Amino acid sequence: MKLVWLIARKYFFSRKNPSAVNIITGISLAGYAVGAMALLILLSALNGFEDSIFGGYKNSSPHLKMLPNTGKVFYVRRSMIDSIQRVPGVRGVSVILQDKAIIKYGDQQTVARVRGVDSSFFRVFRVDSMVKAGIPKLVSVSGDIQYAWLSEGLVYRLGLNGNDNYIELLSPDRTSGSVAQTQLNQEVLGVTAMVQLADDDAQNTVIVPLQTAQTLFAREDDQVIEEGSVGMGYASELAIRVEGGFGAESAIKQRLLETYFGDFDVRNLQEQHPTLHKMFNTEKWFSFALLAFILALISFNLFGSLRMMAIDKQSDLQILLAMGMRLKLLRRVFIIEGLLVSVIGSVLGMLIAIILIWVQQHYGLVKTQSTFELVYPVSLRWLDIVLVLSLNAMLGFIVSLGVRGLVKMGR
């Protein structure tokens, strides 16, 4: 096998007597280099856009979200929260109750999504990044006054301005006897902050204390709790913060699914926003498939160069066969030659791509041409490097197998 490597290395750009075969081989190598460079840069650009858009969701989305498999709400016991917090890697658990209500401010009113949160909300979410104006507090120091935060779109829609803004939240009382006798639960709160949320929630979200939301939606503690257990009322979801941030939640998610099998659905960031994630994945893999097809066309050039090499080195091959070298080993020379061209070309192209990506990340040479000049985001991932290298190596191997079959005894 060592002899096969020595022969393949000798044929790979021999310094003596350069021929048209060497030139064509060099063109094949350059083709793989350009293809690998273009593919890696494209994948990094798509990763950058994905990180930029999902970055907005990271401030207002938990690492993991637990939702009931049946019904809109579930009853929360203190023992359940303590059990989840004892799972290794869990840093905090926030109880959240979410539903729709009418919000009124002066003569303006609209339907909003009211999100009631408990005190652990400040440990689970990046509150400092969410709050863009005002004071990030939901309860007064004494605990007897409760406040609300409004999303940007809702602030502008209602026309809030200045200080001492008070909003009114209205929701039908679920305990009313009939539709004709429907009563409205009412809560009046002062607005202390404007928050920036992801696109799904930016236009119509109100964040209030959990107790306020439970009273508004008549989801208060109405169950008989056994001795030694503490009830926390009803919730629509549990938000969980994980040690290590996004990407480190797989083991914890599996543990929670096993513990609460059939009762809850546990979702990571991508699963909380499936449509957006699917859109990015579709665009990324479609672009990858398109460039992979172009690389496959480039591989025909490698097939031609290897075939010409087989003809050009015919006398050498006959001498090696006469000396007793097996035809099987002789054919491996062209397989290794094809792999050398594809792999070395790919490595050279990816090195250039990595340098260009690094320059873009640190100096932002390429910018958008929109009204606000922004740097095109790029993000390099090791999985993309492995994917590009594996693709080119596979194409080089397949092409080499085709040439290998043409190397026959006596030809």
mmCIF file with all atom_site columns, C-alpha atoms in Angstrom, residues 230-403:
data_model
loop_
_atom_site.group_PDB
_atom_site.id
_atom_site.type_symbol
_atom_site.label_atom_id
_atom_site.label_alt_id
_atom_site.label_comp_id
_atom_site.label_asym_id
_atom_site.label_entity_id
_atom_site.label_seq_id
_atom_site.pdbx_PDB_ins_code
_atom_site.Cartn_x
_atom_site.Cartn_y
_atom_site.Cartn_z
_atom_site.occupancy
_atom_site.B_iso_or_equiv
_atom_site.pdbx_formal_charge
_atom_site.auth_seq_id
_atom_site.auth_comp_id
_atom_site.auth_asym_id
_atom_site.auth_atom_id
_atom_site.pdbx_PDB_model_num
ATOM 1   C CA . VAL A 1 230 ? -48.222 24.113 48.272  1.00 0.00 ? 230 VAL A CA 1
ATOM 2   C CA . GLY A 1 231 ? -50.370 25.141 45.308  1.00 0.00 ? 231 GLY A CA 1
ATOM 3   C CA . MET A 1 232 ? -49.344 27.941 42.951  1.00 0.00 ? 232 MET A CA 1
ATOM 4   C CA . GLY A 1 233 ? -52.518 28.185 40.865  1.00 0.00 ? 233 GLY A CA 1
ATOM 5   C CA . TYR A 1 234 ? -52.880 27.533 37.153  1.00 0.00 ? 234 TYR A CA 1
ATOM 6   C CA . ALA A 1 235 ? -50.308 28.148 34.431  1.00 0.00 ? 235 ALA A CA 1
ATOM 7   C CA . SER A 1 236 ? -50.108 27.687 30.674  1.00 0.00 ? 236 SER A CA 1
ATOM 8   C CA . GLU A 1 237 ? -46.371 26.937 30.507  1.00 0.00 ? 237 GLU A CA 1
ATOM 9   C CA . LEU A 1 238 ? -43.136 26.606 32.454  1.00 0.00 ? 238 LEU A CA 1
ATOM 10  C CA . ALA A 1 239 ? -40.046 28.451 31.210  1.00 0.00 ? 239 ALA A CA 1
ATOM 11  C CA . ILE A 1 240 ? -36.722 26.807 32.061  1.00 0.00 ? 240 ILE A CA 1
ATOM 12  C CA . ARG A 1 241 ? -33.246 28.292 31.998  1.00 0.00 ? 241 ARG A CA 1
ATOM 13  C CA . VAL A 1 242 ? -30.403 25.845 31.357  1.00 0.00 ? 242 VAL A CA 1
ATOM 14  C CA . GLU A 1 243 ? -26.801 26.013 32.500  1.00 0.00 ? 243 GLU A CA 1
ATOM 15  C CA . GLY A 1 244 ? -24.682 26.631 29.409  1.00 0.00 ? 244 GLY A CA 1
ATOM 16  C CA . GLY A 1 245 ? -27.408 28.409 27.447  1.00 0.00 ? 245 GLY A CA 1
ATOM 17  C CA . PHE A 1 246 ? -28.918 27.422 24.110  1.00 0.00 ? 246 PHE A CA 1
ATOM 18  C CA . GLY A 1 247 ? -27.481 24.230 22.681  1.00 0.00 ? 247 GLY A CA 1
ATOM 19  C CA . ALA A 1 248 ? -26.909 22.584 26.080  1.00 0.00 ? 248 ALA A CA 1
ATOM 20  C CA . GLU A 1 249 ? -30.485 21.578 26.776  1.00 0.00 ? 249 GLU A CA 1
ATOM 21  C CA . SER A 1 250 ? -30.781 18.197 25.019  1.00 0.00 ? 250 SER A CA 1
ATOM 22  C CA . ALA A 1 251 ? -30.061 16.003 28.054  1.00 0.00 ? 251 ALA A CA 1
ATOM 23  C CA . ILE A 1 252 ? -32.326 18.058 30.313  1.00 0.00 ? 252 ILE A CA 1
ATOM 24  C CA . LYS A 1 253 ? -35.124 17.959 27.755  1.00 0.00 ? 253 LYS A CA 1
ATOM 25  C CA . GLN A 1 254 ? -34.886 14.161 27.561  1.00 0.00 ? 254 GLN A CA 1
ATOM 26  C CA . ARG A 1 255 ? -34.887 13.899 31.364  1.00 0.00 ? 255 ARG A CA 1
ATOM 27  C CA . LEU A 1 256 ? -38.018 16.039 31.657  1.00 0.00 ? 256 LEU A CA 1
ATOM 28  C CA . LEU A 1 257 ? -39.802 14.096 28.911  1.00 0.00 ? 257 LEU A CA 1
ATOM 29  C CA . GLU A 1 258 ? -39.061 10.833 30.731  1.00 0.00 ? 258 GLU A CA 1
ATOM 30  C CA . THR A 1 259 ? -40.161 12.239 34.101  1.00 0.00 ? 259 THR A CA 1
ATOM 31  C CA . TYR A 1 260 ? -43.432 13.724 32.846  1.00 0.00 ? 260 TYR A CA 1
ATOM 32  C CA . PHE A 1 261 ? -44.069 11.239 30.060  1.00 0.00 ? 261 PHE A CA 1
ATOM 33  C CA . GLY A 1 262 ? -47.355 11.911 28.283  1.00 0.00 ? 262 GLY A CA 1
ATOM 34  C CA . ASP A 1 263 ? -48.284 14.943 30.397  1.00 0.00 ? 263 ASP A CA 1
ATOM 35  C CA . PHE A 1 264 ? -46.023 17.624 28.957  1.00 0.00 ? 264 PHE A CA 1
ATOM 36  C CA . ASP A 1 265 ? -44.299 18.596 25.726  1.00 0.00 ? 265 ASP A CA 1
ATOM 37  C CA . VAL A 1 266 ? -40.802 20.055 26.196  1.00 0.00 ? 266 VAL A CA 1
ATOM 38  C CA . ARG A 1 267 ? -39.576 22.361 23.403  1.00 0.00 ? 267 ARG A CA 1
ATOM 39  C CA . ASN A 1 268 ? -36.222 23.986 22.704  1.00 0.00 ? 268 ASN A CA 1
ATOM 40  C CA . LEU A 1 269 ? -35.802 27.318 20.900  1.00 0.00 ? 269 LEU A CA 1
ATOM 41  C CA . GLN A 1 270 ? -36.192 25.893 17.388  1.00 0.00 ? 270 GLN A CA 1
ATOM 42  C CA . GLU A 1 271 ? -39.266 23.901 18.368  1.00 0.00 ? 271 GLU A CA 1
ATOM 43  C CA . GLN A 1 272 ? -40.830 26.989 19.929  1.00 0.00 ? 272 GLN A CA 1
ATOM 44  C CA . HIS A 1 273 ? -40.585 28.728 16.524  1.00 0.00 ? 273 HIS A CA 1
ATOM 45  C CA . PRO A 1 274 ? -40.927 25.828 14.061  1.00 0.00 ? 274 PRO A CA 1
ATOM 46  C CA . THR A 1 275 ? -42.020 27.846 11.021  1.00 0.00 ? 275 THR A CA 1
ATOM 47  C CA . LEU A 1 276 ? -39.013 30.148 11.121  1.00 0.00 ? 276 LEU A CA 1
ATOM 48  C CA . HIS A 1 277 ? -36.622 27.271 11.764  1.00 0.00 ? 277 HIS A CA 1
ATOM 49  C CA . LYS A 1 278 ? -38.093 25.250 8.890   1.00 0.00 ? 278 LYS A CA 1
ATOM 50  C CA . MET A 1 279 ? -37.787 28.242 6.558   1.00 0.00 ? 279 MET A CA 1
ATOM 51  C CA . PHE A 1 280 ? -34.070 28.650 7.336   1.00 0.00 ? 280 PHE A CA 1
ATOM 52  C CA . ASN A 1 281 ? -33.406 24.929 7.034   1.00 0.00 ? 281 ASN A CA 1
ATOM 53  C CA . THR A 1 282 ? -35.190 24.753 3.666   1.00 0.00 ? 282 THR A CA 1
ATOM 54  C CA . GLU A 1 283 ? -33.246 27.709 2.286   1.00 0.00 ? 283 GLU A CA 1
ATOM 55  C CA . LYS A 1 284 ? -29.952 26.393 3.611   1.00 0.00 ? 284 LYS A CA 1
ATOM 56  C CA . TRP A 1 285 ? -30.305 22.879 2.231   1.00 0.00 ? 285 TRP A CA 1
ATOM 57  C CA . PHE A 1 286 ? -31.680 24.078 -1.101  1.00 0.00 ? 286 PHE A CA 1
ATOM 58  C CA . SER A 1 287 ? -28.642 26.335 -1.513  1.00 0.00 ? 287 SER A CA 1
ATOM 59  C CA . PHE A 1 288 ? -26.382 23.471 -0.454  1.00 0.00 ? 288 PHE A CA 1
ATOM 60  C CA . ALA A 1 289 ? -27.980 21.131 -3.002  1.00 0.00 ? 289 ALA A CA 1
ATOM 61  C CA . LEU A 1 290 ? -27.552 23.706 -5.782  1.00 0.00 ? 290 LEU A CA 1
ATOM 62  C CA . LEU A 1 291 ? -23.843 24.200 -5.119  1.00 0.00 ? 291 LEU A CA 1
ATOM 63  C CA . ALA A 1 292 ? -23.372 20.452 -4.618  1.00 0.00 ? 292 ALA A CA 1
ATOM 64  C CA . PHE A 1 293 ? -24.782 19.950 -8.127  1.00 0.00 ? 293 PHE A CA 1
ATOM 65  C CA . ILE A 1 294 ? -22.264 22.486 -9.468  1.00 0.00 ? 294 ILE A CA 1
ATOM 66  C CA . LEU A 1 295 ? -19.458 20.612 -7.703  1.00 0.00 ? 295 LEU A CA 1
ATOM 67  C CA . ALA A 1 296 ? -20.691 17.401 -9.312  1.00 0.00 ? 296 ALA A CA 1
ATOM 68  C CA . LEU A 1 297 ? -20.325 19.065 -12.719 1.00 0.00 ? 297 LEU A CA 1
ATOM 69  C CA . ILE A 1 298 ? -16.811 20.202 -11.775 1.00 0.00 ? 298 ILE A CA 1
ATOM 70  C CA . SER A 1 299 ? -16.010 16.564 -10.991 1.00 0.00 ? 299 SER A CA 1
ATOM 71  C CA . PHE A 1 300 ? -16.348 15.676 -14.691 1.00 0.00 ? 300 PHE A CA 1
ATOM 72  C CA . ASN A 1 301 ? -13.163 17.689 -15.209 1.00 0.00 ? 301 ASN A CA 1
ATOM 73  C CA . LEU A 1 302 ? -11.413 15.437 -12.674 1.00 0.00 ? 302 LEU A CA 1
ATOM 74  C CA . PHE A 1 303 ? -12.683 12.370 -14.530 1.00 0.00 ? 303 PHE A CA 1
ATOM 75  C CA . GLY A 1 304 ? -11.167 13.693 -17.752 1.00 0.00 ? 304 GLY A CA 1
ATOM 76  C CA . SER A 1 305 ? -7.795  14.462 -16.152 1.00 0.00 ? 305 SER A CA 1
ATOM 77  C CA . LEU A 1 306 ? -7.573  11.031 -14.508 1.00 0.00 ? 306 LEU A CA 1
ATOM 78  C CA . ARG A 1 307 ? -8.541  9.306  -17.768 1.00 0.00 ? 307 ARG A CA 1
ATOM 79  C CA . MET A 1 308 ? -5.874  11.230 -19.666 1.00 0.00 ? 308 MET A CA 1
ATOM 80  C CA . MET A 1 309 ? -3.372  10.368 -16.927 1.00 0.00 ? 309 MET A CA 1
ATOM 81  C CA . ALA A 1 310 ? -4.210  6.682  -17.350 1.00 0.00 ? 310 ALA A CA 1
ATOM 82  C CA . ILE A 1 311 ? -3.453  6.993  -21.090 1.00 0.00 ? 311 ILE A CA 1
ATOM 83  C CA . ASP A 1 312 ? -0.351  9.161  -20.559 1.00 0.00 ? 312 ASP A CA 1
ATOM 84  C CA . LYS A 1 313 ? 1.141   6.771  -17.995 1.00 0.00 ? 313 LYS A CA 1
ATOM 85  C CA . GLN A 1 314 ? 0.356   3.629  -20.029 1.00 0.00 ? 314 GLN A CA 1
ATOM 86  C CA . SER A 1 315 ? 4.008   2.641  -20.408 1.00 0.00 ? 315 SER A CA 1
ATOM 87  C CA . ASP A 1 316 ? 4.610   3.057  -16.671 1.00 0.00 ? 316 ASP A CA 1
ATOM 88  C CA . LEU A 1 317 ? 1.590   0.916  -15.893 1.00 0.00 ? 317 LEU A CA 1
ATOM 89  C CA . GLN A 1 318 ? 2.812   -1.875 -18.201 1.00 0.00 ? 318 GLN A CA 1
ATOM 90  C CA . ILE A 1 319 ? 6.245   -1.836 -16.530 1.00 0.00 ? 319 ILE A CA 1
ATOM 91  C CA . LEU A 1 320 ? 4.674   -2.056 -13.067 1.00 0.00 ? 320 LEU A CA 1
ATOM 92  C CA . LEU A 1 321 ? 2.469   -4.946 -14.186 1.00 0.00 ? 321 LEU A CA 1
ATOM 93  C CA . ALA A 1 322 ? 5.467   -6.733 -15.699 1.00 0.00 ? 322 ALA A CA 1
ATOM 94  C CA . MET A 1 323 ? 7.339   -6.308 -12.398 1.00 0.00 ? 323 MET A CA 1
ATOM 95  C CA . GLY A 1 324 ? 4.539   -8.188 -10.629 1.00 0.00 ? 324 GLY A CA 1
ATOM 96  C CA . MET A 1 325 ? 2.349   -5.435 -9.251  1.00 0.00 ? 325 MET A CA 1
ATOM 97  C CA . ARG A 1 326 ? -1.239  -6.574 -8.962  1.00 0.00 ? 326 ARG A CA 1
ATOM 98  C CA . LEU A 1 327 ? -3.847  -4.874 -11.113 1.00 0.00 ? 327 LEU A CA 1
ATOM 99  C CA . LYS A 1 328 ? -5.948  -4.239 -7.996  1.00 0.00 ? 328 LYS A CA 1
ATOM 100 C CA . LEU A 1 329 ? -3.174  -2.132 -6.433  1.00 0.00 ? 329 LEU A CA 1
ATOM 101 C CA . LEU A 1 330 ? -2.525  -0.361 -9.706  1.00 0.00 ? 330 LEU A CA 1
ATOM 102 C CA . ARG A 1 331 ? -6.132  0.748  -9.891  1.00 0.00 ? 331 ARG A CA 1
ATOM 103 C CA . ARG A 1 332 ? -5.889  2.127  -6.363  1.00 0.00 ? 332 ARG A CA 1
ATOM 104 C CA . VAL A 1 333 ? -3.321  4.635  -7.613  1.00 0.00 ? 333 VAL A CA 1
ATOM 105 C CA . PHE A 1 334 ? -6.066  6.482  -9.495  1.00 0.00 ? 334 PHE A CA 1
ATOM 106 C CA . ILE A 1 335 ? -8.439  6.331  -6.534  1.00 0.00 ? 335 ILE A CA 1
ATOM 107 C CA . ILE A 1 336 ? -5.811  7.949  -4.315  1.00 0.00 ? 336 ILE A CA 1
ATOM 108 C CA . GLU A 1 337 ? -4.981  10.448 -7.063  1.00 0.00 ? 337 GLU A CA 1
ATOM 109 C CA . GLY A 1 338 ? -8.631  11.511 -7.285  1.00 0.00 ? 338 GLY A CA 1
ATOM 110 C CA . LEU A 1 339 ? -8.892  11.817 -3.504  1.00 0.00 ? 339 LEU A CA 1
ATOM 111 C CA . LEU A 1 340 ? -5.706  13.903 -3.387  1.00 0.00 ? 340 LEU A CA 1
ATOM 112 C CA . VAL A 1 341 ? -7.074  16.338 -5.960  1.00 0.00 ? 341 VAL A CA 1
ATOM 113 C CA . SER A 1 342 ? -10.503 16.676 -4.317  1.00 0.00 ? 342 SER A CA 1
ATOM 114 C CA . VAL A 1 343 ? -9.311  16.818 -0.700  1.00 0.00 ? 343 VAL A CA 1
ATOM 115 C CA . ILE A 1 344 ? -6.330  19.131 -1.213  1.00 0.00 ? 344 ILE A CA 1
ATOM 116 C CA . GLY A 1 345 ? -8.410  21.402 -3.443  1.00 0.00 ? 345 GLY A CA 1
ATOM 117 C CA . SER A 1 346 ? -11.175 21.479 -0.837  1.00 0.00 ? 346 SER A CA 1
ATOM 118 C CA . VAL A 1 347 ? -8.763  22.216 2.019   1.00 0.00 ? 347 VAL A CA 1
ATOM 119 C CA . LEU A 1 348 ? -7.187  25.097 0.081   1.00 0.00 ? 348 LEU A CA 1
ATOM 120 C CA . GLY A 1 349 ? -10.607 26.526 -0.764  1.00 0.00 ? 349 GLY A CA 1
ATOM 121 C CA . MET A 1 350 ? -11.855 26.217 2.811   1.00 0.00 ? 350 MET A CA 1
ATOM 122 C CA . LEU A 1 351 ? -8.730  27.896 4.195   1.00 0.00 ? 351 LEU A CA 1
ATOM 123 C CA . ILE A 1 352 ? -9.392  30.870 1.919   1.00 0.00 ? 352 ILE A CA 1
ATOM 124 C CA . ALA A 1 353 ? -13.063 30.858 2.960   1.00 0.00 ? 353 ALA A CA 1
ATOM 125 C CA . ILE A 1 354 ? -12.153 30.774 6.670   1.00 0.00 ? 354 ILE A CA 1
ATOM 126 C CA . ILE A 1 355 ? -9.840  33.763 6.227   1.00 0.00 ? 355 ILE A CA 1
ATOM 127 C CA . LEU A 1 356 ? -12.530 35.718 4.361   1.00 0.00 ? 356 LEU A CA 1
ATOM 128 C CA . ILE A 1 357 ? -15.138 34.852 6.999   1.00 0.00 ? 357 ILE A CA 1
ATOM 129 C CA . TRP A 1 358 ? -12.765 35.960 9.785   1.00 0.00 ? 358 TRP A CA 1
ATOM 130 C CA . VAL A 1 359 ? -12.106 39.262 7.998   1.00 0.00 ? 359 VAL A CA 1
ATOM 131 C CA . GLN A 1 360 ? -15.862 39.825 7.589   1.00 0.00 ? 360 GLN A CA 1
ATOM 132 C CA . GLN A 1 361 ? -16.523 39.066 11.261  1.00 0.00 ? 361 GLN A CA 1
ATOM 133 C CA . HIS A 1 362 ? -13.838 41.447 12.538  1.00 0.00 ? 362 HIS A CA 1
ATOM 134 C CA . TYR A 1 363 ? -13.804 44.208 9.951   1.00 0.00 ? 363 TYR A CA 1
ATOM 135 C CA . GLY A 1 364 ? -17.196 44.003 8.231   1.00 0.00 ? 364 GLY A CA 1
ATOM 136 C CA . LEU A 1 365 ? -15.966 44.716 4.702   1.00 0.00 ? 365 LEU A CA 1
ATOM 137 C CA . VAL A 1 366 ? -19.237 43.659 3.023   1.00 0.00 ? 366 VAL A CA 1
ATOM 138 C CA . LYS A 1 367 ? -22.250 45.749 4.018   1.00 0.00 ? 367 LYS A CA 1
ATOM 139 C CA . THR A 1 368 ? -25.884 45.903 2.980   1.00 0.00 ? 368 THR A CA 1
ATOM 140 C CA . GLN A 1 369 ? -27.085 48.566 0.550   1.00 0.00 ? 369 GLN A CA 1
ATOM 141 C CA . SER A 1 370 ? -30.290 49.351 2.471   1.00 0.00 ? 370 SER A CA 1
ATOM 142 C CA . THR A 1 371 ? -31.256 52.623 4.140   1.00 0.00 ? 371 THR A CA 1
ATOM 143 C CA . PHE A 1 372 ? -29.384 51.596 7.275   1.00 0.00 ? 372 PHE A CA 1
ATOM 144 C CA . GLU A 1 373 ? -25.948 50.299 6.384   1.00 0.00 ? 373 GLU A CA 1
ATOM 145 C CA . LEU A 1 374 ? -25.457 47.003 8.190   1.00 0.00 ? 374 LEU A CA 1
ATOM 146 C CA . VAL A 1 375 ? -22.658 44.449 8.118   1.00 0.00 ? 375 VAL A CA 1
ATOM 147 C CA . TYR A 1 376 ? -23.599 41.137 6.541   1.00 0.00 ? 376 TYR A CA 1
ATOM 148 C CA . PRO A 1 377 ? -23.571 38.575 9.377   1.00 0.00 ? 377 PRO A CA 1
ATOM 149 C CA . VAL A 1 378 ? -21.523 35.388 8.994   1.00 0.00 ? 378 VAL A CA 1
ATOM 150 C CA . SER A 1 379 ? -21.109 32.452 11.359  1.00 0.00 ? 379 SER A CA 1
ATOM 151 C CA . LEU A 1 380 ? -18.681 29.578 10.787  1.00 0.00 ? 380 LEU A CA 1
ATOM 152 C CA . ARG A 1 381 ? -19.638 26.152 12.131  1.00 0.00 ? 381 ARG A CA 1
ATOM 153 C CA . TRP A 1 382 ? -17.420 23.100 12.299  1.00 0.00 ? 382 TRP A CA 1
ATOM 154 C CA . LEU A 1 383 ? -20.221 20.874 11.047  1.00 0.00 ? 383 LEU A CA 1
ATOM 155 C CA . ASP A 1 384 ? -20.288 22.860 7.778   1.00 0.00 ? 384 ASP A CA 1
ATOM 156 C CA . ILE A 1 385 ? -16.528 22.357 7.323   1.00 0.00 ? 385 ILE A CA 1
ATOM 157 C CA . VAL A 1 386 ? -16.894 18.601 7.804   1.00 0.00 ? 386 VAL A CA 1
ATOM 158 C CA . LEU A 1 387 ? -19.897 18.555 5.470   1.00 0.00 ? 387 LEU A CA 1
ATOM 159 C CA . VAL A 1 388 ? -18.110 20.376 2.626   1.00 0.00 ? 388 VAL A CA 1
ATOM 160 C CA . LEU A 1 389 ? -14.951 18.284 2.954   1.00 0.00 ? 389 LEU A CA 1
ATOM 161 C CA . SER A 1 390 ? -16.946 15.036 3.047   1.00 0.00 ? 390 SER A CA 1
ATOM 162 C CA . LEU A 1 391 ? -18.975 16.031 -0.009  1.00 0.00 ? 391 LEU A CA 1
ATOM 163 C CA . ASN A 1 392 ? -15.907 16.830 -2.117  1.00 0.00 ? 392 ASN A CA 1
ATOM 164 C CA . ALA A 1 393 ? -14.049 13.710 -0.941  1.00 0.00 ? 393 ALA A CA 1
ATOM 165 C CA . MET A 1 394 ? -17.077 11.574 -1.846  1.00 0.00 ? 394 MET A CA 1
ATOM 166 C CA . LEU A 1 395 ? -17.308 13.150 -5.307  1.00 0.00 ? 395 LEU A CA 1
ATOM 167 C CA . GLY A 1 396 ? -13.585 12.600 -5.874  1.00 0.00 ? 396 GLY A CA 1
ATOM 168 C CA . PHE A 1 397 ? -13.896 8.972  -4.760  1.00 0.00 ? 397 PHE A CA 1
ATOM 169 C CA . ILE A 1 398 ? -16.869 8.275  -7.048  1.00 0.00 ? 398 ILE A CA 1
ATOM 170 C CA . VAL A 1 399 ? -15.108 9.802  -10.049 1.00 0.00 ? 399 VAL A CA 1
ATOM 171 C CA . SER A 1 400 ? -11.951 7.797  -9.258  1.00 0.00 ? 400 SER A CA 1
ATOM 172 C CA . LEU A 1 401 ? -13.955 4.583  -9.162  1.00 0.00 ? 401 LEU A CA 1
ATOM 173 C CA . GLY A 1 402 ? -15.155 5.326  -12.693 1.00 0.00 ? 402 GLY A CA 1
ATOM 174 C CA . VAL A 1 403 ? -11.590 5.748  -13.941 1.00 0.00 ? 403 VAL A CA 1
#
